[in-house]
Tab-separated table of C-alpha atoms in Angstrom:
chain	number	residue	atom	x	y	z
X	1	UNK	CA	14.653	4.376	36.213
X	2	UNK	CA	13.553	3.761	32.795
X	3	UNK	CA	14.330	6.745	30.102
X	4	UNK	CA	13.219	7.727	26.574
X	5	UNK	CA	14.968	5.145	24.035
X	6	UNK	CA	15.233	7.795	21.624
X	7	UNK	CA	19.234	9.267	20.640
X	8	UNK	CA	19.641	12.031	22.075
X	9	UNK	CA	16.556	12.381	24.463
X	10	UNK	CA	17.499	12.279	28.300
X	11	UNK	CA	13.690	12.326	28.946
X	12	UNK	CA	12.805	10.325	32.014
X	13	UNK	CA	9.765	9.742	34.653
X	14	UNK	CA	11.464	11.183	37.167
X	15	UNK	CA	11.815	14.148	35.382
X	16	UNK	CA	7.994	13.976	34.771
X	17	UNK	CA	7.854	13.253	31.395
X	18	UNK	CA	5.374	10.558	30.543
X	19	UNK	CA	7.210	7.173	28.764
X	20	UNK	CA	5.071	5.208	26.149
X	21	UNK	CA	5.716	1.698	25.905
X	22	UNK	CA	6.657	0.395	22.147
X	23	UNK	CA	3.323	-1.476	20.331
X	24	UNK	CA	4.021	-5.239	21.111
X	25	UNK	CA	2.437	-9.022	19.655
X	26	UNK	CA	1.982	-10.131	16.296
X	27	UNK	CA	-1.182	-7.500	15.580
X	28	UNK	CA	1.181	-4.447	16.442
X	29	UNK	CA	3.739	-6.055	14.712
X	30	UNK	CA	3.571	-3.696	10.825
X	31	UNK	CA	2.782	-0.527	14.065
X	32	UNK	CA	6.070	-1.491	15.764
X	33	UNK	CA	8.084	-2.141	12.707
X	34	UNK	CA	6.917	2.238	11.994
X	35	UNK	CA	7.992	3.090	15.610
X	36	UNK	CA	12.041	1.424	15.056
X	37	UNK	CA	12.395	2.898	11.401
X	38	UNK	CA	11.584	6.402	13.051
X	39	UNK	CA	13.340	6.058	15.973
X	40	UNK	CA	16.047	4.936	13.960
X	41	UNK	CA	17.847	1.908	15.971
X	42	UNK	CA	15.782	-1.539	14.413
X	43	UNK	CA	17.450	-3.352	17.247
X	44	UNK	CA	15.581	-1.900	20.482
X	45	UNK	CA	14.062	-4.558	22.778
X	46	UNK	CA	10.109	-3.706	22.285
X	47	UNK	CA	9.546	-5.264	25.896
X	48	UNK	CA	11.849	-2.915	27.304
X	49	UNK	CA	12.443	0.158	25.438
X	50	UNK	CA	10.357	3.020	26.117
X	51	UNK	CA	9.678	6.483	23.977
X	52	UNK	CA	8.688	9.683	25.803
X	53	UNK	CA	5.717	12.463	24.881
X	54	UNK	CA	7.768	15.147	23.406
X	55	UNK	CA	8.369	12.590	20.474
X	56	UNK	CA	4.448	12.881	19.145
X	57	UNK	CA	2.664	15.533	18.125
X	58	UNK	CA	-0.710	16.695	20.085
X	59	UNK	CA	-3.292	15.054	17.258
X	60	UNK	CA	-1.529	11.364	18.520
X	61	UNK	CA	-2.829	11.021	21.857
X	62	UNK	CA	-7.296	10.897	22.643
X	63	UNK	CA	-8.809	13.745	23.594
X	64	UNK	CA	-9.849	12.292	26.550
X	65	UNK	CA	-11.098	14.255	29.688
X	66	UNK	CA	-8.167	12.802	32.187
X	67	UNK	CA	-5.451	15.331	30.327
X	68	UNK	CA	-6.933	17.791	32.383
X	69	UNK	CA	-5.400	16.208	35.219
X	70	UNK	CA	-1.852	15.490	33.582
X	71	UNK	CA	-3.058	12.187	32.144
X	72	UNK	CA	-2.192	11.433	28.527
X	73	UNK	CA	-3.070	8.416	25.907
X	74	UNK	CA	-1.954	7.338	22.477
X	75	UNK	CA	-4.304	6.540	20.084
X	76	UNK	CA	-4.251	3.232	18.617
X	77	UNK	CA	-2.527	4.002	15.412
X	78	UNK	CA	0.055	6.651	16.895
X	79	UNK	CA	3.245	7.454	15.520
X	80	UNK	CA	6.081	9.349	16.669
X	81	UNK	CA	7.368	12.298	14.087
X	82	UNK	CA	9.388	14.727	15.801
X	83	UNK	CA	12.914	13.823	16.728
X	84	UNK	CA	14.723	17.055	15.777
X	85	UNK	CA	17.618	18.174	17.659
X	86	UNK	CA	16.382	21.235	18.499
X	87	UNK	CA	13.038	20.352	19.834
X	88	UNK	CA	15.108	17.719	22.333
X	89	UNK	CA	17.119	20.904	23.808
X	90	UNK	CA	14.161	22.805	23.904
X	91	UNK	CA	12.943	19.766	26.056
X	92	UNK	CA	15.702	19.909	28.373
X	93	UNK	CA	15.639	23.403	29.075
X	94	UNK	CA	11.756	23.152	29.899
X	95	UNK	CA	13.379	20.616	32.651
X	96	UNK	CA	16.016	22.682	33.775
X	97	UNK	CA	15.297	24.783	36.795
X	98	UNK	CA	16.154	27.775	36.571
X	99	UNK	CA	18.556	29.943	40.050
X	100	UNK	CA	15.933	32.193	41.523
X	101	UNK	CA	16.648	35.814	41.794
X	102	UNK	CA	17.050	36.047	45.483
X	103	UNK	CA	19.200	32.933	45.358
X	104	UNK	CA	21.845	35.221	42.645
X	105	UNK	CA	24.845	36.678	44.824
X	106	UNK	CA	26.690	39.487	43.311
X	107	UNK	CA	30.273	40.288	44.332
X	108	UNK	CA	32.367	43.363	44.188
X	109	UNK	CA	34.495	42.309	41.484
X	110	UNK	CA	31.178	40.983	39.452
X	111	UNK	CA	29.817	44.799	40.217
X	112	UNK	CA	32.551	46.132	38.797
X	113	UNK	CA	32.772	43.760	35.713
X	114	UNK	CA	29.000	45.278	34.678
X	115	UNK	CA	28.737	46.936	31.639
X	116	UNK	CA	28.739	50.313	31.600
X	117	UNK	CA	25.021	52.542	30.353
X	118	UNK	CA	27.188	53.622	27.363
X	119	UNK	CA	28.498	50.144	26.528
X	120	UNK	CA	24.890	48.539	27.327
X	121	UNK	CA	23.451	51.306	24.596
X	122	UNK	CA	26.397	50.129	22.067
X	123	UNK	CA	25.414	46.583	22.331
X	124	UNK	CA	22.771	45.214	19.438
X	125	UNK	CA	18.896	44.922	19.879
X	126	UNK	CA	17.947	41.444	20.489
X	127	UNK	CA	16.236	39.772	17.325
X	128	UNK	CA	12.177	38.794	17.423
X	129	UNK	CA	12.813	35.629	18.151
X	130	UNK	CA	15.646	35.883	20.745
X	131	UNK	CA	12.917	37.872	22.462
X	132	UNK	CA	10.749	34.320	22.076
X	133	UNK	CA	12.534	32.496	24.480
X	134	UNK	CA	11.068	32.071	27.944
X	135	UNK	CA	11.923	34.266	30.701
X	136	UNK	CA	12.159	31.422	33.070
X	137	UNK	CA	15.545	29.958	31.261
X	138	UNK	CA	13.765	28.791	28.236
X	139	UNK	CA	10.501	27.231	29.754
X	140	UNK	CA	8.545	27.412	26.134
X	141	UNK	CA	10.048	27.039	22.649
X	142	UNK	CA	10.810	29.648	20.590
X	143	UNK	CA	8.983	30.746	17.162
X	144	UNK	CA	11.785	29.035	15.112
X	145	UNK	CA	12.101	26.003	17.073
X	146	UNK	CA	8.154	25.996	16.580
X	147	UNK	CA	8.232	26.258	12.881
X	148	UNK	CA	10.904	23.651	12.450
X	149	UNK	CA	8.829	21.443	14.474
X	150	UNK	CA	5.653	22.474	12.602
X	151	UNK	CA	7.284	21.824	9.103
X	152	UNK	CA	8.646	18.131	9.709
X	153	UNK	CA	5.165	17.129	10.783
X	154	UNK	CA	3.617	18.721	7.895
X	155	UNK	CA	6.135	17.449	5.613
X	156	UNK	CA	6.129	13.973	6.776
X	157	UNK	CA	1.974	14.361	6.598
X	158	UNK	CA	2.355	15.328	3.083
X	159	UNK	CA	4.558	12.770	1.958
X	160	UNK	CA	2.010	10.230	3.740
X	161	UNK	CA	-0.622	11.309	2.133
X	162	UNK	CA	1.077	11.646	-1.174
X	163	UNK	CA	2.036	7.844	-1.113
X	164	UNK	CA	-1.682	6.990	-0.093
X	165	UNK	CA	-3.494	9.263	-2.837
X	166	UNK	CA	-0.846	7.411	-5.109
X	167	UNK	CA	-1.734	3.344	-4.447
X	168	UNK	CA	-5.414	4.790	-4.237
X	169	UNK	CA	-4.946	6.135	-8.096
X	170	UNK	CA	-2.896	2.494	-8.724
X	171	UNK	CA	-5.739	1.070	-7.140
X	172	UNK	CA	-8.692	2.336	-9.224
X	173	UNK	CA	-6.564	1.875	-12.183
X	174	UNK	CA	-5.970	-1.770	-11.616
X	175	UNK	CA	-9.661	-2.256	-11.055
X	176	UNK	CA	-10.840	-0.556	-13.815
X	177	UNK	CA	-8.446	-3.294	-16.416
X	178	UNK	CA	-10.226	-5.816	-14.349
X	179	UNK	CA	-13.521	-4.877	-15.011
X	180	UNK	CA	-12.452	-4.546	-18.767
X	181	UNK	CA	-11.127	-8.276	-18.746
X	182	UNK	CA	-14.494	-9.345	-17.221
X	183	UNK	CA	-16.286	-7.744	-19.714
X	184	UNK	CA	-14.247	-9.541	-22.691
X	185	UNK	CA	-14.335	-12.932	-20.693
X	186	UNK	CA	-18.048	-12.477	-21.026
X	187	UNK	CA	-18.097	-12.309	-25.003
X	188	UNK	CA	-16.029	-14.919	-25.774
X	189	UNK	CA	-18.257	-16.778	-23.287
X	190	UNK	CA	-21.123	-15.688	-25.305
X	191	UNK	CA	-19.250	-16.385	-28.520
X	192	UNK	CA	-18.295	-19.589	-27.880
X	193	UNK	CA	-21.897	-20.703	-27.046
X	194	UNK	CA	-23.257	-19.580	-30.222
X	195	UNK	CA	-20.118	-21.373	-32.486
X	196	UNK	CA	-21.108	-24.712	-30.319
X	197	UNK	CA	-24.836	-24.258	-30.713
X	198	UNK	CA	-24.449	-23.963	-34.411
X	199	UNK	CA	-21.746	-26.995	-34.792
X	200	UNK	CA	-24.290	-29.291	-32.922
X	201	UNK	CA	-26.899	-27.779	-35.639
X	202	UNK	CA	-24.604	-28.290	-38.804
X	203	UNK	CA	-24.017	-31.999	-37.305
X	204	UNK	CA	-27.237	-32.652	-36.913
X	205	UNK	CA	-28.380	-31.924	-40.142
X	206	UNK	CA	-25.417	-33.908	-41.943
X	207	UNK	CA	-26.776	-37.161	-39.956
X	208	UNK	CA	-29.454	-36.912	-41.544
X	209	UNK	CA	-28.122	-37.700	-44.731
X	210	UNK	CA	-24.534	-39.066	-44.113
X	211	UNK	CA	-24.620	-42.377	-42.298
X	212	UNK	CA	-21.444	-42.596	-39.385
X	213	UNK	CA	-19.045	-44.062	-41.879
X	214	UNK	CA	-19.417	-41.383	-44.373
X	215	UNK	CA	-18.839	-38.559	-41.351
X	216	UNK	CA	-16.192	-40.504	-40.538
X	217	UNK	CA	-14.619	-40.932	-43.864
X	218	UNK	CA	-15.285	-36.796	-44.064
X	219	UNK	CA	-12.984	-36.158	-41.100
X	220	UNK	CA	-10.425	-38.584	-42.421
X	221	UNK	CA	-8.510	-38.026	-45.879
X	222	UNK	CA	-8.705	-41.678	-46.491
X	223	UNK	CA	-10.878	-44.747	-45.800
X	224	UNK	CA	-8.236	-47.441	-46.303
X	225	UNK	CA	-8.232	-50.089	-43.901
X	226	UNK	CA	-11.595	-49.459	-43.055
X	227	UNK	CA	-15.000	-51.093	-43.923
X	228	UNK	CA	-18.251	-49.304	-45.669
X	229	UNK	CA	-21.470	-50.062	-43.920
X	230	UNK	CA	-24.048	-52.353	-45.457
X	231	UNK	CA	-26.608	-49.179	-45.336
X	232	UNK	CA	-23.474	-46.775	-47.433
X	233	UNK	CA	-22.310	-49.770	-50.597
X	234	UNK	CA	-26.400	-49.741	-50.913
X	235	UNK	CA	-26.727	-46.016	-51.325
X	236	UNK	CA	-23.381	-46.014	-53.324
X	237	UNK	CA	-25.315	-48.874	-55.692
X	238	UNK	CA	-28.384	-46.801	-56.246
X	239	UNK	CA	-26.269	-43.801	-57.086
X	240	UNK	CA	-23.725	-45.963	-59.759
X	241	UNK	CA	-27.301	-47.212	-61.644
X	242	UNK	CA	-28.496	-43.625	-61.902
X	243	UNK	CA	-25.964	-41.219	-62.784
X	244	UNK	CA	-23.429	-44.224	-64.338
X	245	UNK	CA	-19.752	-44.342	-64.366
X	246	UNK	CA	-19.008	-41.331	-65.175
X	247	UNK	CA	-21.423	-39.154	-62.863
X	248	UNK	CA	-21.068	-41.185	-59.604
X	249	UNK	CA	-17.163	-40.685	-59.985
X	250	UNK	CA	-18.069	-36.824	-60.351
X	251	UNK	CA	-19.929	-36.985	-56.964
X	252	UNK	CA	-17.040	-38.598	-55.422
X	253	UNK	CA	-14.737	-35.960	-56.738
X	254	UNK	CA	-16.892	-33.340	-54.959
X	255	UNK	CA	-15.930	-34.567	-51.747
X	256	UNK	CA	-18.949	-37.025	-50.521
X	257	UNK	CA	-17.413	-40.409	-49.018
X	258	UNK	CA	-18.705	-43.028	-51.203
X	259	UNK	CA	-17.128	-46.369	-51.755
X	260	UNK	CA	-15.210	-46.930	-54.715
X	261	UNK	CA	-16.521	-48.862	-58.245
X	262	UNK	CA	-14.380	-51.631	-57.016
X	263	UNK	CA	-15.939	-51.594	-53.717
């Protein structure tokens, strides 16, 4: 008879509790991977291993209209929360029937073992939540056994929710520098299309008076090895005639690639 894979839990169909099977296949798989690290044993057989009711709290299963009828269904992203000690004996007393009075024999010598009215007024008022406990042998759990329940849920919630509002903030954040590097990815964009617009400009206007050997000799610190154009010893020529010696070798000194005298 399959029981409730859960340490310490002795829950069992028989007993009429209602076994859950552990989420299975490679889409359940990060949903299973939650159900071992809770239960605690990462080495249960998902196939077989099975996880009772008392292990989830009442917002895990659908409100569906077969409960009225004993019928109960996980939703899809259930999780089990409560594994506290206390709330598994609580279980098992719920389970454990309880001796009838008419099946309660007393003897003589268990007549005269009875307390005493005097002793019986001596003895200490039972505490609030003593007085909690079922009168059929523990049957519901008790106002402490609630609360301890109660505050693991809410704690775990909190925590959950804590983590989540967390990656949400890390998420915006991250987001938020993106946008920002988009942004500056688009200037330099724009930046770089005006520098190359206005190179092309620049060269196009130095064509117009620089033939290619001159550009070239420009970009070059030295034009030995090399031969001036027809078009450039002409325009060097013209330039000797007007200005002389003396003023063509100025020119030359100012950076424009002319030929040399000797050239």
């Amino acid at each position: 008879m399959p029981t409730c894979c859960a340490s310490g839990c002795k829950s069992r169909y028989s007993r009429g509790k209602k076994l859950f099977l552990l989420p299975r296949g490679k889409d359940n798989a990060a949903q299973q991977e939650v159900w071992l690290q809770r239960i605690g044993m990462t080495d249960l057989d998902p196939v077989s291993s099975r996880l009772c009711e008392d292990h989830f709290t009442a917002d895990q299963f659908e409100p569906i209209l077969l409960r009225k009828f004993g019928a109960k269904k996980l939703k899809r992203d259930a999780a089990p929360t409560i594994f506290s000690q206390e709330h598994l004996q609580t279980s098992e007393a719920k389970e454990t029937p309880c001796p009838s009075a008419t099946n309660v024999l007393l003897t003589p010598a268990a007549v005269d073992d009875a307390p005493s009215s005097s002793e019986c007024d001596a003895l200490p008022a039972c505490s609030a939540a003593q007085q909690n406990v079922c009168a059929a042998c523990g049957g519901f759990l008790s106002a402490e056994g609630t609360a301890d329940v109660t505050g693991s849920s809410s704690s775990s919630w909190g925590a959950d929710q804590a983590v989540v509002a967390a990656l949400h903030k890390r998420i915006a954040t991250l987001e938020e520098c993106l946008n920002n590097m988009k942004r500056k990815v688009a200037t330099l964009q724009q930046q770089k299309s005006r520098a190359n617009r206005k190179n092309h400009k620049l060269t196009r206007n130095i064509k117009k008076y620089l033939s290619p050997d001159q550009l070239q000799g420009m970009w070059t610190s030295s034009m030995r090895g090399k031969q001036w154009s027809t078009e450039t010893i002409q325009k060097g020529l013209k330039l000797r005639l007007a200005c002389g010696s003396r003023g063509y070798n100025a020119i030359r000194e100012l950076a424009v690639p002319l030929p040399s005298e000797r050239t």
